[in-house]
Amino acid sequence: MNALTTARRLTLTTYEELKKTISVEAVYLLSDSEIVLNWLKNEDTSKVIGHKREDCATRGLRAEELHEHIWWKGPEFLSKEQKDWPEETRLFEVPLETADVLQISVQKEDTPLFNVDRFSSMSKLGKTVTYVLKFLNRATRNLPDATKDRITKAIGMEKENEATTPI
């Protein structure tokens, strides 16, 4: 329950920032914890209902299993459209009297990576861009190529060597 509370707080903070620049339609907080989902769904929270087999925190994992575990990517259905999700996902809204409900979805808009008006000179902008791109390069160094490609496409930089191109 603490994890879902933390997720709700982080989601709300993120939503408050996102709504300043983009239109947000819906947000989904997903959990595989039957306990938490049933506590949210029912007002009677006195019952505890076992854990799911995917909950490696309670059953443990070997090091080689952890590398490719579901926790890193989530269940496979999350990468599909919501209409293609399995019926057992059991989406439901939490009653307002028991918890805060926030639904957000993001419509993709082309927004600049940097607000150039915030920089007093092109030199400072260039240094900031270089710093951010170096950080991204280091942060993604050990990621699979597919993940790196998604990140570079998301920020509009198709080639890694563009980070070294002078402005």
Short mmCIF file of N, CA and C in Angstrom, two decimals:
data_model
loop_
_atom_site.label_atom_id
_atom_site.label_comp_id
_atom_site.label_asym_id
_atom_site.label_seq_id
_atom_site.Cartn_x
_atom_site.Cartn_y
_atom_site.Cartn_z
N MET A 1 0.83 -1.19 0.00
CA MET A 1 0.00 0.00 0.00
C MET A 1 0.87 1.25 0.00
N ASN A 2 2.01 1.20 0.71
CA ASN A 2 2.92 2.35 0.71
C ASN A 2 3.44 2.65 -0.68
N ALA A 3 3.73 1.61 -1.46
CA ALA A 3 4.24 1.82 -2.82
C ALA A 3 3.19 2.51 -3.68
N LEU A 4 1.94 2.13 -3.55
CA LEU A 4 0.88 2.76 -4.34
C LEU A 4 0.64 4.20 -3.89
N THR A 5 0.74 4.45 -2.60
CA THR A 5 0.61 5.81 -2.09
C THR A 5 1.73 6.68 -2.64
N THR A 6 2.94 6.16 -2.64
CA THR A 6 4.07 6.90 -3.21
C THR A 6 3.87 7.13 -4.70
N ALA A 7 3.41 6.11 -5.41
CA ALA A 7 3.15 6.25 -6.84
C ALA A 7 2.10 7.32 -7.10
N ARG A 8 1.06 7.36 -6.28
CA ARG A 8 0.01 8.37 -6.45
C ARG A 8 0.57 9.77 -6.24
N ARG A 9 1.40 9.93 -5.22
CA ARG A 9 1.99 11.25 -4.96
C ARG A 9 2.90 11.68 -6.10
N LEU A 10 3.75 10.76 -6.57
CA LEU A 10 4.64 11.09 -7.68
C LEU A 10 3.86 11.38 -8.96
N THR A 11 2.80 10.62 -9.18
CA THR A 11 1.96 10.84 -10.36
C THR A 11 1.30 12.21 -10.30
N LEU A 12 0.78 12.56 -9.14
CA LEU A 12 0.13 13.86 -8.98
C LEU A 12 1.12 15.00 -9.24
N THR A 13 2.33 14.88 -8.69
CA THR A 13 3.35 15.90 -8.91
C THR A 13 3.70 16.01 -10.39
N THR A 14 3.88 14.86 -11.03
CA THR A 14 4.19 14.85 -12.46
C THR A 14 3.05 15.45 -13.26
N TYR A 15 1.83 15.08 -12.92
CA TYR A 15 0.65 15.61 -13.60
C TYR A 15 0.58 17.13 -13.49
N GLU A 16 0.82 17.66 -12.29
CA GLU A 16 0.76 19.11 -12.09
C GLU A 16 1.75 19.83 -13.00
N GLU A 17 2.93 19.25 -13.20
CA GLU A 17 3.92 19.86 -14.09
C GLU A 17 3.54 19.69 -15.55
N LEU A 18 3.07 18.50 -15.92
CA LEU A 18 2.72 18.24 -17.31
C LEU A 18 1.55 19.09 -17.79
N LYS A 19 0.57 19.31 -16.93
CA LYS A 19 -0.63 20.03 -17.36
C LYS A 19 -0.32 21.49 -17.68
N LYS A 20 0.85 21.97 -17.28
CA LYS A 20 1.24 23.34 -17.62
C LYS A 20 1.59 23.47 -19.10
N THR A 21 2.01 22.35 -19.71
CA THR A 21 2.47 22.43 -21.10
C THR A 21 1.71 21.57 -22.08
N ILE A 22 1.05 20.51 -21.60
CA ILE A 22 0.34 19.61 -22.53
C ILE A 22 -1.03 19.25 -21.98
N SER A 23 -1.86 18.76 -22.86
CA SER A 23 -3.19 18.30 -22.47
C SER A 23 -3.10 16.83 -22.05
N VAL A 24 -3.57 16.52 -20.86
CA VAL A 24 -3.50 15.17 -20.33
C VAL A 24 -4.92 14.61 -20.20
N GLU A 25 -5.17 13.46 -20.83
CA GLU A 25 -6.51 12.88 -20.83
C GLU A 25 -6.73 11.83 -19.75
N ALA A 26 -5.76 10.94 -19.52
CA ALA A 26 -5.96 9.87 -18.54
C ALA A 26 -4.62 9.38 -18.01
N VAL A 27 -4.63 8.92 -16.77
CA VAL A 27 -3.45 8.32 -16.13
C VAL A 27 -3.90 7.03 -15.48
N TYR A 28 -3.09 6.00 -15.59
CA TYR A 28 -3.40 4.72 -14.96
C TYR A 28 -2.28 4.37 -14.00
N LEU A 29 -2.63 4.06 -12.77
CA LEU A 29 -1.68 3.51 -11.81
C LEU A 29 -1.99 2.02 -11.74
N LEU A 30 -1.01 1.21 -12.12
CA LEU A 30 -1.23 -0.24 -12.18
C LEU A 30 -0.49 -0.92 -11.05
N SER A 31 -1.08 -1.98 -10.53
CA SER A 31 -0.46 -2.76 -9.48
C SER A 31 -0.81 -4.22 -9.69
N ASP A 32 0.15 -5.10 -9.42
CA ASP A 32 -0.15 -6.53 -9.50
C ASP A 32 -0.44 -7.08 -8.11
N SER A 33 -0.51 -6.21 -7.12
CA SER A 33 -0.77 -6.64 -5.75
C SER A 33 -2.28 -6.79 -5.54
N GLU A 34 -2.72 -8.04 -5.43
CA GLU A 34 -4.14 -8.30 -5.18
C GLU A 34 -4.57 -7.69 -3.85
N ILE A 35 -3.67 -7.66 -2.90
CA ILE A 35 -3.99 -7.10 -1.59
C ILE A 35 -4.36 -5.63 -1.72
N VAL A 36 -3.47 -4.86 -2.35
CA VAL A 36 -3.71 -3.43 -2.51
C VAL A 36 -4.96 -3.18 -3.34
N LEU A 37 -5.09 -3.88 -4.46
CA LEU A 37 -6.24 -3.68 -5.33
C LEU A 37 -7.55 -3.97 -4.61
N ASN A 38 -7.58 -5.02 -3.81
CA ASN A 38 -8.80 -5.33 -3.07
C ASN A 38 -9.06 -4.34 -1.94
N TRP A 39 -8.01 -3.83 -1.31
CA TRP A 39 -8.20 -2.80 -0.29
C TRP A 39 -8.80 -1.55 -0.92
N LEU A 40 -8.32 -1.19 -2.11
CA LEU A 40 -8.86 -0.01 -2.77
C LEU A 40 -10.29 -0.22 -3.24
N LYS A 41 -10.57 -1.42 -3.70
CA LYS A 41 -11.87 -1.72 -4.28
C LYS A 41 -12.96 -1.86 -3.21
N ASN A 42 -12.61 -2.44 -2.09
CA ASN A 42 -13.58 -2.71 -1.02
C ASN A 42 -13.31 -1.80 0.17
N GLU A 43 -14.36 -1.44 0.84
CA GLU A 43 -14.19 -0.61 2.03
C GLU A 43 -13.72 -1.42 3.22
N ASP A 44 -13.99 -2.72 3.23
CA ASP A 44 -13.55 -3.59 4.31
C ASP A 44 -12.10 -3.98 4.06
N THR A 45 -11.16 -3.34 4.79
CA THR A 45 -9.74 -3.60 4.57
C THR A 45 -9.16 -4.54 5.62
N SER A 46 -10.01 -5.25 6.34
CA SER A 46 -9.50 -6.12 7.41
C SER A 46 -8.97 -7.45 6.89
N LYS A 47 -9.36 -7.86 5.66
CA LYS A 47 -8.91 -9.14 5.12
C LYS A 47 -7.60 -8.97 4.35
N VAL A 48 -6.72 -9.93 4.49
CA VAL A 48 -5.50 -9.97 3.70
C VAL A 48 -5.60 -11.16 2.77
N ILE A 49 -5.39 -10.93 1.49
CA ILE A 49 -5.55 -11.98 0.48
C ILE A 49 -4.18 -12.31 -0.08
N GLY A 50 -3.58 -13.38 0.07
CA GLY A 50 -2.28 -13.79 -0.43
C GLY A 50 -1.56 -12.91 -1.43
N HIS A 51 -0.43 -13.34 -1.90
CA HIS A 51 0.33 -12.56 -2.88
C HIS A 51 0.36 -13.27 -4.22
N LYS A 52 0.64 -12.51 -5.26
CA LYS A 52 0.74 -13.09 -6.60
C LYS A 52 2.10 -13.77 -6.77
N ARG A 53 2.13 -14.75 -7.63
CA ARG A 53 3.38 -15.46 -7.85
C ARG A 53 4.45 -14.56 -8.46
N GLU A 54 4.04 -13.47 -9.13
CA GLU A 54 5.02 -12.56 -9.73
C GLU A 54 5.71 -11.68 -8.69
N ASP A 55 5.26 -11.72 -7.47
CA ASP A 55 5.81 -10.84 -6.44
C ASP A 55 7.13 -11.41 -5.92
N CYS A 56 8.21 -11.07 -6.60
CA CYS A 56 9.51 -11.64 -6.24
C CYS A 56 10.03 -11.10 -4.91
N ALA A 57 9.45 -10.02 -4.42
CA ALA A 57 9.89 -9.50 -3.13
C ALA A 57 9.53 -10.47 -2.01
N THR A 58 8.44 -11.23 -2.17
CA THR A 58 8.05 -12.16 -1.12
C THR A 58 8.58 -13.56 -1.35
N ARG A 59 8.85 -13.93 -2.61
CA ARG A 59 9.31 -15.30 -2.85
C ARG A 59 10.79 -15.37 -3.20
N GLY A 60 11.41 -14.24 -3.50
CA GLY A 60 12.84 -14.21 -3.81
C GLY A 60 13.16 -14.64 -5.22
N LEU A 61 14.36 -14.28 -5.68
CA LEU A 61 14.84 -14.62 -7.02
C LEU A 61 16.33 -14.89 -6.98
N ARG A 62 16.77 -15.70 -7.93
CA ARG A 62 18.21 -15.86 -8.12
C ARG A 62 18.71 -14.69 -8.96
N ALA A 63 19.99 -14.38 -8.88
CA ALA A 63 20.55 -13.23 -9.59
C ALA A 63 20.31 -13.31 -11.09
N GLU A 64 20.44 -14.49 -11.68
CA GLU A 64 20.24 -14.62 -13.13
C GLU A 64 18.78 -14.42 -13.53
N GLU A 65 17.84 -14.69 -12.61
CA GLU A 65 16.42 -14.46 -12.90
C GLU A 65 16.07 -12.98 -12.84
N LEU A 66 16.72 -12.26 -11.95
CA LEU A 66 16.41 -10.85 -11.75
C LEU A 66 16.71 -10.01 -12.98
N HIS A 67 17.74 -10.39 -13.74
CA HIS A 67 18.15 -9.60 -14.91
C HIS A 67 17.03 -9.45 -15.93
N GLU A 68 16.24 -10.48 -16.15
CA GLU A 68 15.16 -10.44 -17.14
C GLU A 68 13.78 -10.50 -16.49
N HIS A 69 13.67 -10.06 -15.25
CA HIS A 69 12.41 -10.18 -14.52
C HIS A 69 11.36 -9.19 -14.99
N ILE A 70 10.11 -9.54 -14.77
CA ILE A 70 8.96 -8.72 -15.17
C ILE A 70 8.99 -7.34 -14.52
N TRP A 71 9.65 -7.18 -13.38
CA TRP A 71 9.69 -5.88 -12.71
C TRP A 71 10.37 -4.82 -13.56
N TRP A 72 11.26 -5.19 -14.45
CA TRP A 72 11.99 -4.21 -15.25
C TRP A 72 11.11 -3.60 -16.34
N LYS A 73 10.22 -4.38 -16.90
CA LYS A 73 9.41 -3.90 -18.02
C LYS A 73 7.91 -3.93 -17.72
N GLY A 74 7.52 -4.65 -16.70
CA GLY A 74 6.10 -4.82 -16.42
C GLY A 74 5.53 -5.93 -17.29
N PRO A 75 4.28 -6.24 -17.10
CA PRO A 75 3.68 -7.30 -17.91
C PRO A 75 3.64 -6.89 -19.39
N GLU A 76 3.66 -7.87 -20.26
CA GLU A 76 3.73 -7.63 -21.71
C GLU A 76 2.54 -6.82 -22.22
N PHE A 77 1.36 -7.00 -21.61
CA PHE A 77 0.17 -6.31 -22.12
C PHE A 77 0.27 -4.79 -22.01
N LEU A 78 1.13 -4.27 -21.12
CA LEU A 78 1.25 -2.82 -20.96
C LEU A 78 1.78 -2.13 -22.20
N SER A 79 2.47 -2.86 -23.06
CA SER A 79 3.00 -2.26 -24.28
C SER A 79 1.96 -2.23 -25.39
N LYS A 80 0.76 -2.75 -25.12
CA LYS A 80 -0.31 -2.78 -26.11
C LYS A 80 -1.34 -1.69 -25.81
N GLU A 81 -2.24 -1.47 -26.75
CA GLU A 81 -3.35 -0.54 -26.55
C GLU A 81 -4.24 -1.05 -25.41
N GLN A 82 -4.87 -0.15 -24.69
CA GLN A 82 -5.71 -0.55 -23.55
C GLN A 82 -6.82 -1.49 -23.99
N LYS A 83 -7.38 -1.32 -25.18
CA LYS A 83 -8.46 -2.19 -25.64
C LYS A 83 -8.00 -3.63 -25.81
N ASP A 84 -6.67 -3.85 -25.95
CA ASP A 84 -6.13 -5.19 -26.12
C ASP A 84 -5.67 -5.82 -24.81
N TRP A 85 -5.86 -5.12 -23.69
CA TRP A 85 -5.45 -5.67 -22.40
C TRP A 85 -6.35 -6.85 -22.05
N PRO A 86 -5.81 -7.84 -21.35
CA PRO A 86 -6.63 -8.99 -20.95
C PRO A 86 -7.73 -8.56 -19.97
N GLU A 87 -8.81 -9.30 -19.98
CA GLU A 87 -9.94 -8.98 -19.11
C GLU A 87 -9.56 -8.99 -17.63
N GLU A 88 -8.60 -9.85 -17.26
CA GLU A 88 -8.28 -9.98 -15.84
C GLU A 88 -7.50 -8.79 -15.29
N THR A 89 -7.24 -7.76 -16.09
CA THR A 89 -6.58 -6.57 -15.54
C THR A 89 -7.49 -5.83 -14.58
N ARG A 90 -8.79 -6.01 -14.71
CA ARG A 90 -9.78 -5.47 -13.78
C ARG A 90 -9.56 -3.99 -13.46
N LEU A 91 -9.63 -3.16 -14.49
CA LEU A 91 -9.55 -1.72 -14.25
C LEU A 91 -10.80 -1.28 -13.50
N PHE A 92 -10.62 -0.45 -12.50
CA PHE A 92 -11.75 0.09 -11.78
C PHE A 92 -11.35 1.44 -11.21
N GLU A 93 -12.35 2.25 -10.94
CA GLU A 93 -12.09 3.54 -10.32
C GLU A 93 -12.25 3.40 -8.82
N VAL A 94 -11.39 4.07 -8.08
CA VAL A 94 -11.46 4.04 -6.63
C VAL A 94 -12.49 5.08 -6.19
N PRO A 95 -13.42 4.71 -5.31
CA PRO A 95 -14.41 5.69 -4.84
C PRO A 95 -13.72 6.90 -4.20
N LEU A 96 -14.22 8.10 -4.47
CA LEU A 96 -13.59 9.31 -3.98
C LEU A 96 -13.53 9.39 -2.47
N GLU A 97 -14.49 8.78 -1.77
CA GLU A 97 -14.49 8.88 -0.32
C GLU A 97 -13.39 8.02 0.34
N THR A 98 -12.78 7.09 -0.40
CA THR A 98 -11.75 6.26 0.21
C THR A 98 -10.34 6.64 -0.26
N ALA A 99 -10.21 7.30 -1.41
CA ALA A 99 -8.88 7.65 -1.90
C ALA A 99 -9.00 8.69 -3.00
N ASP A 100 -7.90 9.36 -3.27
CA ASP A 100 -7.86 10.30 -4.38
C ASP A 100 -7.78 9.52 -5.68
N VAL A 101 -8.50 9.98 -6.70
CA VAL A 101 -8.46 9.35 -8.01
C VAL A 101 -7.94 10.38 -8.99
N LEU A 102 -6.99 9.99 -9.78
CA LEU A 102 -6.44 10.88 -10.78
C LEU A 102 -6.25 10.09 -12.06
N GLN A 103 -6.86 10.53 -13.13
CA GLN A 103 -6.69 9.86 -14.42
C GLN A 103 -6.04 10.84 -15.37
N ILE A 104 -4.94 10.41 -15.98
CA ILE A 104 -4.20 11.27 -16.91
C ILE A 104 -3.80 10.45 -18.11
N SER A 105 -3.90 11.03 -19.30
CA SER A 105 -3.27 10.44 -20.47
C SER A 105 -2.65 11.59 -21.24
N VAL A 106 -1.57 11.31 -21.91
CA VAL A 106 -0.81 12.37 -22.55
C VAL A 106 -1.04 12.33 -24.05
N GLN A 107 -1.35 13.50 -24.63
CA GLN A 107 -1.39 13.62 -26.08
C GLN A 107 -0.03 14.14 -26.50
N LYS A 108 0.57 13.46 -27.46
CA LYS A 108 1.92 13.83 -27.88
C LYS A 108 1.88 15.14 -28.65
N GLU A 109 2.68 16.08 -28.20
CA GLU A 109 2.86 17.34 -28.90
C GLU A 109 4.35 17.56 -29.05
N ASP A 110 4.73 18.22 -30.12
CA ASP A 110 6.14 18.55 -30.28
C ASP A 110 6.45 19.74 -29.38
N THR A 111 7.26 19.49 -28.38
CA THR A 111 7.67 20.57 -27.49
C THR A 111 9.19 20.63 -27.53
N PRO A 112 9.73 21.82 -27.42
CA PRO A 112 11.19 21.93 -27.47
C PRO A 112 11.83 21.25 -26.26
N LEU A 113 13.00 20.67 -26.49
CA LEU A 113 13.72 20.02 -25.41
C LEU A 113 14.19 21.03 -24.37
N PHE A 114 14.56 22.22 -24.85
CA PHE A 114 15.02 23.29 -23.96
C PHE A 114 14.25 24.56 -24.27
N ASN A 115 13.94 25.33 -23.24
CA ASN A 115 13.34 26.64 -23.42
C ASN A 115 14.49 27.63 -23.60
N VAL A 116 14.77 27.98 -24.84
CA VAL A 116 15.95 28.82 -25.13
C VAL A 116 15.82 30.21 -24.53
N ASP A 117 14.62 30.66 -24.22
CA ASP A 117 14.44 31.98 -23.62
C ASP A 117 15.00 32.05 -22.20
N ARG A 118 15.23 30.91 -21.59
CA ARG A 118 15.74 30.89 -20.22
C ARG A 118 17.25 31.07 -20.15
N PHE A 119 17.92 31.07 -21.30
CA PHE A 119 19.37 31.18 -21.32
C PHE A 119 19.77 32.59 -21.75
N SER A 120 20.76 33.13 -21.06
CA SER A 120 21.18 34.50 -21.36
C SER A 120 22.09 34.58 -22.57
N SER A 121 22.65 33.44 -22.99
CA SER A 121 23.52 33.46 -24.17
C SER A 121 23.50 32.09 -24.84
N MET A 122 23.89 32.08 -26.11
CA MET A 122 23.98 30.82 -26.84
C MET A 122 25.06 29.93 -26.24
N SER A 123 26.08 30.53 -25.68
CA SER A 123 27.16 29.77 -25.06
C SER A 123 26.62 28.95 -23.88
N LYS A 124 25.81 29.58 -23.04
CA LYS A 124 25.24 28.86 -21.89
C LYS A 124 24.28 27.77 -22.35
N LEU A 125 23.49 28.06 -23.38
CA LEU A 125 22.60 27.05 -23.94
C LEU A 125 23.41 25.88 -24.47
N GLY A 126 24.47 26.17 -25.20
CA GLY A 126 25.33 25.11 -25.76
C GLY A 126 25.94 24.25 -24.68
N LYS A 127 26.41 24.87 -23.60
CA LYS A 127 27.00 24.10 -22.50
C LYS A 127 25.96 23.20 -21.83
N THR A 128 24.76 23.74 -21.66
CA THR A 128 23.70 22.95 -21.04
C THR A 128 23.31 21.77 -21.92
N VAL A 129 23.15 22.01 -23.21
CA VAL A 129 22.80 20.93 -24.14
C VAL A 129 23.89 19.87 -24.13
N THR A 130 25.15 20.29 -24.18
CA THR A 130 26.26 19.34 -24.15
C THR A 130 26.24 18.52 -22.87
N TYR A 131 26.01 19.17 -21.73
CA TYR A 131 25.96 18.48 -20.45
C TYR A 131 24.84 17.44 -20.42
N VAL A 132 23.66 17.82 -20.88
CA VAL A 132 22.51 16.91 -20.89
C VAL A 132 22.78 15.72 -21.81
N LEU A 133 23.32 15.98 -22.99
CA LEU A 133 23.58 14.90 -23.94
C LEU A 133 24.67 13.96 -23.43
N LYS A 134 25.68 14.50 -22.77
CA LYS A 134 26.71 13.63 -22.17
C LYS A 134 26.09 12.77 -21.08
N PHE A 135 25.21 13.38 -20.27
CA PHE A 135 24.53 12.61 -19.23
C PHE A 135 23.72 11.47 -19.84
N LEU A 136 22.93 11.78 -20.87
CA LEU A 136 22.13 10.75 -21.53
C LEU A 136 23.01 9.64 -22.10
N ASN A 137 24.13 10.03 -22.69
CA ASN A 137 25.05 9.04 -23.25
C ASN A 137 25.57 8.10 -22.16
N ARG A 138 25.96 8.67 -21.04
CA ARG A 138 26.47 7.84 -19.93
C ARG A 138 25.36 7.01 -19.30
N ALA A 139 24.19 7.61 -19.16
CA ALA A 139 23.08 6.91 -18.50
C ALA A 139 22.56 5.74 -19.34
N THR A 140 22.71 5.83 -20.65
CA THR A 140 22.18 4.78 -21.53
C THR A 140 23.26 3.83 -22.03
N ARG A 141 24.46 4.02 -21.62
CA ARG A 141 25.59 3.24 -22.12
C ARG A 141 25.37 1.73 -22.01
N ASN A 142 24.83 1.26 -20.90
CA ASN A 142 24.68 -0.18 -20.68
C ASN A 142 23.27 -0.71 -20.97
N LEU A 143 22.45 0.11 -21.59
CA LEU A 143 21.09 -0.32 -21.92
C LEU A 143 21.08 -1.08 -23.24
N PRO A 144 20.09 -1.92 -23.46
CA PRO A 144 19.96 -2.60 -24.76
C PRO A 144 19.77 -1.58 -25.88
N ASP A 145 20.19 -1.95 -27.09
CA ASP A 145 20.11 -1.04 -28.23
C ASP A 145 18.69 -0.55 -28.49
N ALA A 146 17.71 -1.42 -28.33
CA ALA A 146 16.32 -1.02 -28.59
C ALA A 146 15.89 0.09 -27.64
N THR A 147 16.31 0.00 -26.39
CA THR A 147 15.97 1.04 -25.42
C THR A 147 16.68 2.34 -25.75
N LYS A 148 17.96 2.24 -26.13
CA LYS A 148 18.70 3.44 -26.54
C LYS A 148 18.02 4.12 -27.72
N ASP A 149 17.59 3.33 -28.70
CA ASP A 149 16.92 3.89 -29.88
C ASP A 149 15.64 4.62 -29.49
N ARG A 150 14.86 4.04 -28.57
CA ARG A 150 13.63 4.69 -28.13
C ARG A 150 13.92 6.04 -27.47
N ILE A 151 14.98 6.08 -26.66
CA ILE A 151 15.32 7.31 -25.96
C ILE A 151 15.79 8.37 -26.94
N THR A 152 16.68 8.00 -27.86
CA THR A 152 17.19 9.00 -28.81
C THR A 152 16.08 9.49 -29.74
N LYS A 153 15.15 8.62 -30.11
CA LYS A 153 14.03 9.07 -30.94
C LYS A 153 13.10 9.98 -30.14
N ALA A 154 12.93 9.69 -28.86
CA ALA A 154 12.04 10.50 -28.02
C ALA A 154 12.54 11.92 -27.87
N ILE A 155 13.86 12.10 -27.84
CA ILE A 155 14.40 13.46 -27.71
C ILE A 155 14.75 14.06 -29.06
N GLY A 156 14.45 13.34 -30.13
CA GLY A 156 14.65 13.89 -31.46
C GLY A 156 16.08 13.88 -31.93
N MET A 157 16.89 13.01 -31.37
CA MET A 157 18.30 12.94 -31.77
C MET A 157 18.57 11.53 -32.28
N GLU A 158 18.55 11.37 -33.58
CA GLU A 158 18.66 10.04 -34.18
C GLU A 158 20.09 9.50 -34.18
N LYS A 159 21.08 10.38 -34.16
CA LYS A 159 22.47 9.92 -34.23
C LYS A 159 23.20 10.32 -32.97
N GLU A 160 23.93 9.39 -32.39
CA GLU A 160 24.67 9.68 -31.16
C GLU A 160 25.74 10.74 -31.37
N ASN A 161 26.35 10.78 -32.55
CA ASN A 161 27.46 11.72 -32.75
C ASN A 161 26.98 13.16 -32.87
N GLU A 162 25.67 13.40 -32.92
CA GLU A 162 25.18 14.78 -32.95
C GLU A 162 25.52 15.50 -31.65
N ALA A 163 25.76 14.76 -30.59
CA ALA A 163 26.10 15.37 -29.31
C ALA A 163 27.42 16.11 -29.38
N THR A 164 28.27 15.73 -30.31
CA THR A 164 29.58 16.37 -30.42
C THR A 164 29.64 17.41 -31.52
N THR A 165 28.54 17.59 -32.26
CA THR A 165 28.52 18.58 -33.33
C THR A 165 28.47 19.98 -32.72
N PRO A 166 29.36 20.86 -33.14
CA PRO A 166 29.35 22.23 -32.58
C PRO A 166 28.06 22.96 -32.92
N ILE A 167 27.64 23.79 -32.01
CA ILE A 167 26.41 24.58 -32.22
C ILE A 167 26.75 25.82 -33.03
#
